[in-house]
XYZ file of C-alpha atoms in Angstrom:
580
model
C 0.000 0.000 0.000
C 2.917 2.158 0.801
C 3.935 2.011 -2.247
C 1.460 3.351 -4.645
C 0.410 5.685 -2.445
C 3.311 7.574 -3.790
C 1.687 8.413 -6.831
C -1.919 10.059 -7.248
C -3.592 8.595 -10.511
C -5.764 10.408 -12.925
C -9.013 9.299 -11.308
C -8.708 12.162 -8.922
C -8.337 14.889 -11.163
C -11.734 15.882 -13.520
C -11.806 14.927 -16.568
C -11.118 18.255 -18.194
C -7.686 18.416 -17.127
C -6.640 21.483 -14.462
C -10.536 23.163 -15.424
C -12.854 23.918 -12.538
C -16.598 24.943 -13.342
C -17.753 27.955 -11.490
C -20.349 26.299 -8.844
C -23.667 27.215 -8.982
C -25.371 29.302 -6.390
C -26.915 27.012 -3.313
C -29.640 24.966 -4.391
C -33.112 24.978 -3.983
C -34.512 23.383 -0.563
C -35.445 19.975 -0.696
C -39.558 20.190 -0.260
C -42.144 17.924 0.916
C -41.224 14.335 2.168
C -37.055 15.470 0.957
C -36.987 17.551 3.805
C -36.735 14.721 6.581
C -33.165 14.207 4.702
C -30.469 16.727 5.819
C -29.326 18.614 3.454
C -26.193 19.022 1.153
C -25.647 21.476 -1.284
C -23.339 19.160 -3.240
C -25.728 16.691 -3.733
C -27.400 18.624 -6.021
C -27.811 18.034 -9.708
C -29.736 19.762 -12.278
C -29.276 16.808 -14.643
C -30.472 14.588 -12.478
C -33.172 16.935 -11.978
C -34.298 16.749 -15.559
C -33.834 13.325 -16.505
C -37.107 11.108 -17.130
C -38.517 9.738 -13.943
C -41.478 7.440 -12.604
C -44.317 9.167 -11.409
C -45.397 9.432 -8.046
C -46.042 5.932 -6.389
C -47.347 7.008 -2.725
C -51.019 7.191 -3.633
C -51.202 3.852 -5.793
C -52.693 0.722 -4.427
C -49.724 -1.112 -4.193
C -48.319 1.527 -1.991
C -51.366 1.673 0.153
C -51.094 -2.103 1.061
C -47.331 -0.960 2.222
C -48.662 2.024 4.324
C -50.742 -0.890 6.196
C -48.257 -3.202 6.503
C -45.764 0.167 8.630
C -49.411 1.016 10.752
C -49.180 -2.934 11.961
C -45.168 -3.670 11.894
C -44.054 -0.565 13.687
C -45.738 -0.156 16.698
C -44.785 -3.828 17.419
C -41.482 -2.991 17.411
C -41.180 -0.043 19.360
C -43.616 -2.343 21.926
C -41.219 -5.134 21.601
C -38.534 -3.673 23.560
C -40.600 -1.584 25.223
C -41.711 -4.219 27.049
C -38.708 -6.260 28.003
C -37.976 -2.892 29.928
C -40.136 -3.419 32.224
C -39.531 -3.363 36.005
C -42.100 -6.429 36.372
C -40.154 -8.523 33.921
C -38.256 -11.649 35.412
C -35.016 -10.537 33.250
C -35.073 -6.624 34.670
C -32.539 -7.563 37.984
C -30.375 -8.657 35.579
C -29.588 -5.476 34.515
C -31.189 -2.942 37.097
C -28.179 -2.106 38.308
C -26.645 -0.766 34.976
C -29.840 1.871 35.062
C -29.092 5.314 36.301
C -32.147 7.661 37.599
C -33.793 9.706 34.245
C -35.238 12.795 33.905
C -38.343 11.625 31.897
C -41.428 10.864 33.160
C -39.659 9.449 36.662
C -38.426 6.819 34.354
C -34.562 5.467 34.916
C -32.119 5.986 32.297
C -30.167 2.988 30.444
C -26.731 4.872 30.703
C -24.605 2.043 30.581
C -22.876 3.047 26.784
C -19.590 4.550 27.656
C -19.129 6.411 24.428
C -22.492 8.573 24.513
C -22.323 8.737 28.778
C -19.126 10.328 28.321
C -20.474 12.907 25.798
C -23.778 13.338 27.970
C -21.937 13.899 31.295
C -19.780 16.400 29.522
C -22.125 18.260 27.125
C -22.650 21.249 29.779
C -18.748 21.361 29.631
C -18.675 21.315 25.840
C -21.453 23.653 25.550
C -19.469 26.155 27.571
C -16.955 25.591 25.545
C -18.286 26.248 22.317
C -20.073 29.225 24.155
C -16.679 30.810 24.946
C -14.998 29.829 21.638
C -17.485 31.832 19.786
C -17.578 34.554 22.021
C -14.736 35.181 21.972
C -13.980 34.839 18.136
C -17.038 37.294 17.583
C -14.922 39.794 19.993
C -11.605 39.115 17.856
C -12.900 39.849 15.181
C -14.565 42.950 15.815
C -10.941 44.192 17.467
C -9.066 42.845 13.955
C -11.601 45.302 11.545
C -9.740 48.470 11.944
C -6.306 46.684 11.165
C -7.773 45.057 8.486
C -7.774 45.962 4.539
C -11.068 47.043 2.807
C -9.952 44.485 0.301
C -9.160 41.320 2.401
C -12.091 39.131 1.778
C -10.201 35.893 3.839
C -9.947 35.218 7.559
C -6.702 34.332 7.820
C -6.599 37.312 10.786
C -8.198 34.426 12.896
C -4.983 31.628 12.765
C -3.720 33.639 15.243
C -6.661 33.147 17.669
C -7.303 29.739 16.870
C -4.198 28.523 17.484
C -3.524 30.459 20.743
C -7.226 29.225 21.664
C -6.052 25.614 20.681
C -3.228 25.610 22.721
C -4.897 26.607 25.900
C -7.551 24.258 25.207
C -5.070 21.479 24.464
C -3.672 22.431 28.017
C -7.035 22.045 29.960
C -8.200 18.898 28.317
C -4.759 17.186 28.388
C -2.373 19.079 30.613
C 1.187 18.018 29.828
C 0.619 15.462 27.477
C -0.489 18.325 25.403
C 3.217 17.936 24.905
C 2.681 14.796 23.425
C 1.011 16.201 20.988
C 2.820 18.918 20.139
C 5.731 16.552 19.887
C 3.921 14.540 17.095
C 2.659 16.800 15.305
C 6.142 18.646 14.972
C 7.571 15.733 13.763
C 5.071 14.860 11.442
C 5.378 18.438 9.799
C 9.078 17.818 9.320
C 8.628 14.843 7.728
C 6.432 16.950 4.995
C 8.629 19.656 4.689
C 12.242 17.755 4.703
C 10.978 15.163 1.863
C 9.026 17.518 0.029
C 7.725 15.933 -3.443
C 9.902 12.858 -2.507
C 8.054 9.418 -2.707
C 9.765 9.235 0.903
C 7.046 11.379 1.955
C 4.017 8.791 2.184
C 6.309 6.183 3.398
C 7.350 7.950 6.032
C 4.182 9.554 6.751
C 2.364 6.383 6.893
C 4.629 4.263 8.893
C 5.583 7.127 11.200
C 1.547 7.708 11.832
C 0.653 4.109 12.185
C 3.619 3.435 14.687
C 2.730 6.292 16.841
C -1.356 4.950 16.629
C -0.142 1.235 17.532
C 2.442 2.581 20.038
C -0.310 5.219 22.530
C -2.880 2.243 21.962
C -1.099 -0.090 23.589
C 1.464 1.955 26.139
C -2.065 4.418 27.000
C -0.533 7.467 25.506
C 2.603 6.828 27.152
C 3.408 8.585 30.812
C 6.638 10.439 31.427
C 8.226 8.577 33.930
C 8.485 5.615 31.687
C 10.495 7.981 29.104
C 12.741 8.888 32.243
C 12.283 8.944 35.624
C 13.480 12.219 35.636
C 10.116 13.382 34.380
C 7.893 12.130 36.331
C 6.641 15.116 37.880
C 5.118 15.914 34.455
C 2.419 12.830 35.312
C 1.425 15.012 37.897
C -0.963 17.470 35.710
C -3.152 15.288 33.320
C -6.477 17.576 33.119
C -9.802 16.867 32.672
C -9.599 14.569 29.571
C -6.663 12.649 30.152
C -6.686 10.141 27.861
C -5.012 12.325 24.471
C -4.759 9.176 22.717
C -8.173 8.272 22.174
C -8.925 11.687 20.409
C -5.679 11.163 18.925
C -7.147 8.645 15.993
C -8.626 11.899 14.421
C -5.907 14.066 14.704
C -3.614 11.189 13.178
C -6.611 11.667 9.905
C -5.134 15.336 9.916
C -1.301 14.820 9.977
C -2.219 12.204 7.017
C -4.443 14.861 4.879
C -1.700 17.686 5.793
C 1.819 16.193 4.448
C -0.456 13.909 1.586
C -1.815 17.549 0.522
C 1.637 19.007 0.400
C 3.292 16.039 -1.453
C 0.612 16.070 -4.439
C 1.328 20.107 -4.291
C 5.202 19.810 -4.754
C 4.535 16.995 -7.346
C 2.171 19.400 -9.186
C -0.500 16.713 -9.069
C -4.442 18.300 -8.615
C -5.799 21.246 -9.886
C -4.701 24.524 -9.585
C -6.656 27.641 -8.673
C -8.203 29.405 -11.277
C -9.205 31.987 -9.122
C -13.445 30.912 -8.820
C -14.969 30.266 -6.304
C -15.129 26.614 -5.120
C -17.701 24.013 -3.861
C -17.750 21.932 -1.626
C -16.192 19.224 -3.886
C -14.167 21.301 -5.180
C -11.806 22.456 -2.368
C -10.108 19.567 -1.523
C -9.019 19.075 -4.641
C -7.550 22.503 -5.822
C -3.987 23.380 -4.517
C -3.026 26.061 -2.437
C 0.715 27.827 -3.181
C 3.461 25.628 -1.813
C 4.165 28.751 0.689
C 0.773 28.339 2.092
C 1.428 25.091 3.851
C 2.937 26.451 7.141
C 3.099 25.557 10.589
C 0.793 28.251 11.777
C -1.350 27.298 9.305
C -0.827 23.170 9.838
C -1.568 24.282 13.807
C -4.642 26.008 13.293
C -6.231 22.845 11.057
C -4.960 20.100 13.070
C -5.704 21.412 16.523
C -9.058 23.590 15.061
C -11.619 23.285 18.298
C -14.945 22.552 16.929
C -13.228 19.955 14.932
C -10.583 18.544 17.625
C -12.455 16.089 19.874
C -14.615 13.938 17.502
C -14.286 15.640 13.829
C -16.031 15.674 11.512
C -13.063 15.307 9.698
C -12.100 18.086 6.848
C -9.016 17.967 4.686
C -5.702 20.621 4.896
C -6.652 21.621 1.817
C -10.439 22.556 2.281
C -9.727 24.232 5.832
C -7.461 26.423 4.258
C -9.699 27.008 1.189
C -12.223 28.137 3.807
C -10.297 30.483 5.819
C -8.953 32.004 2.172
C -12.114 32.505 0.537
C -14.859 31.941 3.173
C -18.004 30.014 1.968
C -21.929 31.308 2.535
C -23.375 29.648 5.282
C -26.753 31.071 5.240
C -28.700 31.425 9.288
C -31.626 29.327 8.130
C -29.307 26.745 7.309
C -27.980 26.825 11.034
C -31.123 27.052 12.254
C -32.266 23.974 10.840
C -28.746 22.290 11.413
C -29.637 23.628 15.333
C -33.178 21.941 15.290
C -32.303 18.528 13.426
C -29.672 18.386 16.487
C -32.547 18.919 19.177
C -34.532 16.723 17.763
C -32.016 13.910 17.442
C -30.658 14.083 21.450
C -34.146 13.878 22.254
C -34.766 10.987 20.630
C -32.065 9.570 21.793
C -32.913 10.587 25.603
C -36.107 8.920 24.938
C -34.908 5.592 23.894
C -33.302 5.262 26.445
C -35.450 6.222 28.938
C -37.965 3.501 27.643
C -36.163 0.585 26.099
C -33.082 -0.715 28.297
C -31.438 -3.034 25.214
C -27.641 -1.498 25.893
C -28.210 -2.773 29.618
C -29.696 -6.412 28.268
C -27.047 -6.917 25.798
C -24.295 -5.452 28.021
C -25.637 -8.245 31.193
C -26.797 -10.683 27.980
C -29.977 -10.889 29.958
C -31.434 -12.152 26.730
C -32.702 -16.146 28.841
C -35.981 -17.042 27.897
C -36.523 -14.222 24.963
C -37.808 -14.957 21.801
C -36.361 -14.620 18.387
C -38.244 -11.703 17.718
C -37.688 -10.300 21.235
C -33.399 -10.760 20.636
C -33.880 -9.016 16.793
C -35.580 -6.311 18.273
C -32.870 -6.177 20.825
C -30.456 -6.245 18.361
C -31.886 -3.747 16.410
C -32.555 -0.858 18.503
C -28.888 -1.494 19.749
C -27.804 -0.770 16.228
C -30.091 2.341 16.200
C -28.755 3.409 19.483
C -25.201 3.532 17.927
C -26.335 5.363 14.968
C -27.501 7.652 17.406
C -24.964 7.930 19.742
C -22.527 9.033 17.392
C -24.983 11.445 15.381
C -25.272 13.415 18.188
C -21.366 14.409 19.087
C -21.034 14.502 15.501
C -23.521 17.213 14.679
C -22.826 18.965 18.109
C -19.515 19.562 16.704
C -20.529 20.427 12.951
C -23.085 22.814 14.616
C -20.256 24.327 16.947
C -18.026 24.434 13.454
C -20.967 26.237 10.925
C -21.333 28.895 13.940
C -17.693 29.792 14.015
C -17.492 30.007 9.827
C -16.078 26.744 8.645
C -18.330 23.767 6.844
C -17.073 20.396 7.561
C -18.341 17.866 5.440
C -21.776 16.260 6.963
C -21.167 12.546 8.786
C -24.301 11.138 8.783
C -26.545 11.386 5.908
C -29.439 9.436 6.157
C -30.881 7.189 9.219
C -29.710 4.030 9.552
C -32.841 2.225 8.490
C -33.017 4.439 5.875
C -30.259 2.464 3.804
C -30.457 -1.262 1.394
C -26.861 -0.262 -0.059
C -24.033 -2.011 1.074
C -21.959 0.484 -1.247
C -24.495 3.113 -0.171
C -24.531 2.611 3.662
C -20.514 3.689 3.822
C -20.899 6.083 1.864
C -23.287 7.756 4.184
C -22.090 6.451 7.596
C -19.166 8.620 9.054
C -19.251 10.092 5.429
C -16.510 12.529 6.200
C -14.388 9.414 7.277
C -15.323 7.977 3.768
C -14.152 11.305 1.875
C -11.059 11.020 3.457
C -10.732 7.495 2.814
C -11.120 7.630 -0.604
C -8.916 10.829 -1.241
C -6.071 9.454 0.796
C -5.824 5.118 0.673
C -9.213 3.860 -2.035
C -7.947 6.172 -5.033
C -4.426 6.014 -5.012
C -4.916 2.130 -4.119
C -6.106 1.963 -7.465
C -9.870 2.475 -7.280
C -12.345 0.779 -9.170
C -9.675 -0.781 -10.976
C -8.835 -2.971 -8.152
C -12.397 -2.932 -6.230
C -12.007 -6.040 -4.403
C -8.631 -5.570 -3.412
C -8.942 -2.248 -1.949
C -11.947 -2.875 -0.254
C -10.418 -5.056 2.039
C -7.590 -3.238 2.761
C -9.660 -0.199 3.793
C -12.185 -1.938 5.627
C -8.699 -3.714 6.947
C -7.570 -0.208 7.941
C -11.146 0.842 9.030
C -11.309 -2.043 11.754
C -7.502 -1.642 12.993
C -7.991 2.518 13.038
C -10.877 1.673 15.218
C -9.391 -0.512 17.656
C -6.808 -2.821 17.571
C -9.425 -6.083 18.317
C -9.731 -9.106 16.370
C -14.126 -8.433 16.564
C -13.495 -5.440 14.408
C -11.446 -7.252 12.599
C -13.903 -9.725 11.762
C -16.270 -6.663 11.062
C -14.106 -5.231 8.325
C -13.534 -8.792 6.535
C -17.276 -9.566 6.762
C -18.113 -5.626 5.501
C -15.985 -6.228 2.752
C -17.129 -9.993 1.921
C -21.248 -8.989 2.115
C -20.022 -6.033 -0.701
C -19.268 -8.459 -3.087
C -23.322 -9.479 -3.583
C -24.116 -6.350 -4.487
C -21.439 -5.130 -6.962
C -21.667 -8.469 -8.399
C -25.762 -8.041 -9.098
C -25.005 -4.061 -10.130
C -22.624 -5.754 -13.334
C -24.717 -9.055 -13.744
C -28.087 -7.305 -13.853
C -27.450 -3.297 -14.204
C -29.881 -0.266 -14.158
C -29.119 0.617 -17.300
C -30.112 -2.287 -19.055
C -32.888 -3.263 -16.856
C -34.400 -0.721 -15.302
C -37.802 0.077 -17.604
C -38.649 -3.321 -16.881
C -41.230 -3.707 -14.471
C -39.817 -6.538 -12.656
C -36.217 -4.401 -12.376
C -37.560 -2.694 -8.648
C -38.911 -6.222 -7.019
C -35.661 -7.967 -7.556
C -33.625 -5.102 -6.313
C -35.815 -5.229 -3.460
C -34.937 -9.116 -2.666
C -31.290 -8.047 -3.249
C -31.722 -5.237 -0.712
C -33.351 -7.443 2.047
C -30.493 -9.712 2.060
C -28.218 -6.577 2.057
C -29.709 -5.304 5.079
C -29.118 -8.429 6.642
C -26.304 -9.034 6.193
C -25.396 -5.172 6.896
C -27.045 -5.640 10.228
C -25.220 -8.672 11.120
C -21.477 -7.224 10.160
C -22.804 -4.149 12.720
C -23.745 -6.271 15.141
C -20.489 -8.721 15.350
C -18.083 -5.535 14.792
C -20.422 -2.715 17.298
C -22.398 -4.677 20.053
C -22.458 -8.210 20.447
C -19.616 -9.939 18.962
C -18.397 -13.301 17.382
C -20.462 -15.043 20.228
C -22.969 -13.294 20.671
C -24.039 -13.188 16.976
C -23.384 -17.187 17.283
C -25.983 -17.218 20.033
C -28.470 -14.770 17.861
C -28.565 -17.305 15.005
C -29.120 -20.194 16.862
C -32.042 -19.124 18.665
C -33.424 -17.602 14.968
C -32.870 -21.238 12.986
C -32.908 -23.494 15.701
C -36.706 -23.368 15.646
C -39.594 -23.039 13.502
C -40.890 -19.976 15.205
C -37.552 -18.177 14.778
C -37.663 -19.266 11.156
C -41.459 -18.109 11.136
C -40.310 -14.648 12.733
C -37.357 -14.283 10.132
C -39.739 -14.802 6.701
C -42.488 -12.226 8.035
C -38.929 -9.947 9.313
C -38.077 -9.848 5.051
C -41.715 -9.419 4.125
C -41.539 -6.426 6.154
C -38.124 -5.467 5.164
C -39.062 -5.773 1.492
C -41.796 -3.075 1.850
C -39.164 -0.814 3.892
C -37.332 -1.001 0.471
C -39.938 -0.224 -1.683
C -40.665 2.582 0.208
C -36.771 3.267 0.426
C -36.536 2.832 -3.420
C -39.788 5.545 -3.451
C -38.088 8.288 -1.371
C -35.126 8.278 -3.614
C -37.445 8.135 -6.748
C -38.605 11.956 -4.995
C -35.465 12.860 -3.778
C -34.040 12.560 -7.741
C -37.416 14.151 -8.949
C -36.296 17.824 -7.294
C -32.664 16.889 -8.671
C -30.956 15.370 -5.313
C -28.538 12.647 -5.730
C -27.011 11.707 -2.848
C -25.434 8.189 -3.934
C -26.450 6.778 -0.917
C-alpha cells in the first residue's frame, strides 16, 4: 500500500484536465417528504433533476397495502422492547443495576454506553466551551476590523486566535501530554517539509503515523516517567480529559491529509486555482501555493476546536480554502442544522429512557426471549449507535458552521433508511469515507482494483478503530457482504434493466439480504460480537418460530425497500442525488 500511495492517478483529477466549473449558487430546498433528509448542497444536480422519472407511487394501491403493513409492523417494534424494559419482567434484575435515575417521566435511564455517557456527562462542559470559543472569536474579530484591509475578503486574521485558543484548550483537556502532541505533530510536519515531493514522503508519513497509533494504543498514551524517571513530575498534571490518545485517531486523519496535501502540491499533481470560487467538492481538490502550507497554518487545522475532539473530519486543503475565501453559510441553514440536532438528542434521551437493550445486551440478559424479542434487541442497539454518534457529531458540525467553517456532513441518512451495502458507507461517518477515498481507495487503485482495496480499507477501518480481532472480523465480513451487491449491479445493471417492471422487485430481494447481512457485520463488529451473533442465530434457525419470525422480518423489510426505493425516486425528482 505504501507504495502506490506515492503516486496520485488520474481518477482524482476531472476529466477536463486542471478546469474547474464555477459552482452554482446554493440549491433549492429539498420540499415535501425530501426535507426529513439533511441537506447538502453538493448533492445537487440539475441533470439529475431533468432526466425522465417514474411518477409518483405514494397514492397507488400497491403503496397503500405498504402504508398498512408500517401502521401494523411498527408499533410492534417499538412495543417489543418496550416491554422487556419493564420493572415487572423476570429478566429486569439482571440489569437494574446498569440503570441510572432519568429525567423523563420518573423513568430510569439505560446509561450504561460509555461512548455517549461520556459525551452526555460532559455536554454542559462542551457547551461552555463552544459558548466561549465563539464569544470570543465574535470579539476578535470585531478588534481585527480596523487593522484590516477594505480588500481582504479571507480570515486568515483568525490563525492567530485559533491557534492560541487551541493551545490553551489542548492544556485544559490534556495538561502536559499536550506535549505529546505537540511533539507529534512537529515531527510529522518535518517529515512533509524535509521530503518535500519525494516518494519518501508517504512512506514515512504512513509508517511514522501508524507506529505512533499502535504505540499510545497499547502503552495508554505513554506517561513520562516511563520515558525517564526524571520526568515524572510531568504525570502530575493530566487535566480533565486525560486520555489524548483516544482523540488522537482523528488528529492522526489530519497529519495524514496535511503532508499527503503538500506532497501532491510539490509533485504538481491536482488542480490549480483558477481563481473561482469553489464548492464543496471542489476544495479539496484545488492546490493552495506551496508557501501556504505552514506551521501556523498546519496548527490552526490540526488542533481547530470545533473539529478537535470527535471531527467531523475536513481535509488541509479545504480548511485552508475556507479560511482564504470563506463560503456562505446562510442562518436558516444553522437554524435547521440547530433543530435537526434537538430533535435527534431527544430521541435519543427517549430511547433510552424507555427501552433498556444497551443494559440487556451489556448483562446478555437475553434467557428465555424470543427470536423476535433478541432481533428487536439487536436492532434498537444498532439504532442506538447510529444515534450515539450522530449526536457528538452534529454537536460539533453545529459548533463548526457557527464559528465560519463547513465540515463535510457525517451522517446522511438514518440508519434504516439504507439497502446499499456500497451506499450505507458512503453515508455512515461520510466525512471518514471522503477522506478514505482521497487518501488510501484512489491512489490504491480504485475501481480498478475494487475487491482488493476494499479489504484493505475496511482492513484499515477495523484496525484505526481498535486494535481487536471483533473489528477485525467486522471489516472482513463488511468487505465480503459487498461483493453481492457489486456483483448483481454488473450481472443485472440499471441501465439495461431498469424500464422493466420486474427491475424494482428484484432489487428489493437483493436489498433485504443486504440489510441483513449489513445488520449482522454491525452487530459482530459494534455490540455483540463473534459469540454473541453465534448465540443470535441459533435461537433464529434453531426453531420453527424463529424461522417463522425471520420470513415475516423480510416481508416487512421488502416493503421498507420499496418505500426506500420511493423516497429516492422523490429525492431525484427535485434533482438530489445523494449516492447513498
Amino acid at each position: 500500500m505504501l507504495g502506490v500511495v506515492a503516486t496520485m492517478p488520474g481518477d482524482l483529477r476531472t476529466l477536463s484536465a486542471y478546469k474547474l466549473e464555477t459552482p452554482e449558487s446554493r440549491p433549492p430546498p429539498p420540499k415535501g417528504l425530501a426535507r426529513l433528509t439533511v441537506e447538502i448542497p453538493s448533492s445537487y444536480s440539475e441533470k439529475v433533476q431533468e432526466d425522465a422519472h417514474p411518477p409518483p407511487r405514494w397514492k397507488t394501491p400497491e403503496f397503500m397495502v405498504y402504508y398498512v403493513v408500517f401502521i401494523l409492523a411498527v408499533p410492534v417494534m417499538l412495543w417489543i422492547p418496550f416491554r422487556l424494559s419493564w420493572s415487572s419482567h423476570p429478566n429486569y434484575p439482571f440489569y437494574e443495576s446498569s440503570l441510572s435515575p432519568g429525567w423523563i417521566f420518573g423513568r430510569r435511564v439505560d446509561n450504561s454506553d460509555n461512548q455517549y455517557r461520556s459525551f452526555r456527562s460532559g455536554f454542559s462542559s462542551l457547551i461552555y466551551l463552544s459558548f466561549t470559543f465563539l464569544s470570543i472569536q465574535w470579539f476578535y474579530e470585531i478588534a481585527a476590523r480596523p487593522y484590516r484591509s477594505l480588500t481582504d475578503w479571507t480570515v486568515l486574521f483568525q490563525i492567530p486566535f485559533f491557534n492560541t485558543f487551541s493551545t490553551i484548550m489542548l492544556f485544559i483537556l490534556h495538561g502536559t501530554s499536550a506535549l505529546k502532541v505537540f511533539f507529534i505533530m512537529s515531527i510529522n510536519y518535518a517529515i512533509a517539509k524535509l521530503c518535500g515531493g519525494s516518494r519518501a514522503t508517504p512512506i514515512l508519513t504512513w509508517v511514522f503515523n501508524a507506529l505512533v497509533l499502535f504505540a499510545i494504543e497499547r502503552n495508554s498514551g505513554f506517561k513520562y516517567a516511563a520515558l525517564h524517571p526524571t520526568l515524572g513530575f510531568l504525570d502530575g498534571w493530566e487535566g480533565v480529559y486525560p486520555r489524548w490518545w483516544i482523540s488522537f485517531n482523528i488528529s492522526m486523519l489530519r497529519l495524514v491529509s496535511f503532508n499527503m496535501d503538500y506532497y501532491w502540491v510539490c509533485r504538481r499533481v491536482g488542480l490549480p486555482d483558477t481563481g473561482a470560487a469553489l464548492s464543496e467538492k471542489q476544495r479539496p481538490r484545488v492546490n493552495h501555493p506551496p508557501e501556504a502550507y505552514t506551521f501556523p497554518h498546519y496548527f490552526a487545522y490540526v488542533l481547530y476546536p470545533p473539529l478537535y475532539i470527535a471531527g467531523p473530519i475536513i481535509t488541509f486543503n479545504d480548511f485552508l480554502w475556507q479560511m482564504r475565501r470563506p463560503p456562505s453559510i446562510d442562518g436558516r441553514y444553522k437554524l435547521q442544522y440547530f433543530l435537526r440536532f434537538v430533535g435527534c438528542i431527544l430521541t435519543l434521551e427517549f430511547i433510552l429512557h424507555f427501552m433498556y437493550v444497551v443494559a440487556i445486551k451489556d448483562r446478555k440478559a437475553w434467557t428465555g426471549y424470543s427470536a423476535a424479542d433478541l432481533c428487536m434487541v439487536g436492532f434498537w442497539n444498532l439504532i442506538i449507535v447510529w444515534l450515539k454518534l450522530l449526536v457528538p457529531w452534529r454537536f460539533f458540525r453545529l459548533w463548526s458552521l457557527l464559528s465560519g467553517v463547513d465540515p463535510p456532513e457525517n451522517m446522511v441518512r438514518c440508519m434504516a433508511n439504507n439497502y446499499s451495502t456500497l451506499g450505507f458507507w458512503r453515508a455512515w461517518h461520510r466525512s471518514y469515507n471522503l477522506w478514505i477515498t482521497r487518501y488510501i481507495y484512489i491512489p490504491l487503485g480504485g475501481t480498478r482494483n475494487r475487491i482488493v482495496t476494499t479489504v484493505l480499507v475496511f482492513t484499515f477501518v477495523a484496525l484505526w478503530h481498535d486494535l481487536s480481532f471483533r473489528l477485525l472480523a467486522w471489516g472482513w465480513l463488511v468487505s465480503l457482504f459487498i461483493l453481492p451487491e457489486v456483483a448483481a449491479r454488473y450481472l443485472v445493471p440499471a441501465s439495461k434493466y431498469g424500464d422493466k417492471p420486474w427491475f424494482r422487485h428484484v432489487g428489493a430481494i437483493g436489498a433485504v439480504l443486504n440489510i441483513l447481512m449489513m445488520m449482522s457485520a454491525n452487530l459482530v463488529g459494534f455490540v455483540i460480537g463473534t459469540d454473541g451473533m453465534k448465540y443470535m442465530v441459533g435461537q433464529v434457525f434453531g426453531s420453527w418460530e424463529g424461522i417463522r419470525f425471520l420470513l415475516v422480518a423480510c416481508a416487512c423489510l421488502f416493503v421498507g425497500v420499496q418505500i426506500m426505493f420511493e423516497y429516492r425516486e422523490e429525492e431525484a425528482r427535485q434533482g438530489i442525488y445523494r449516492k447513498c
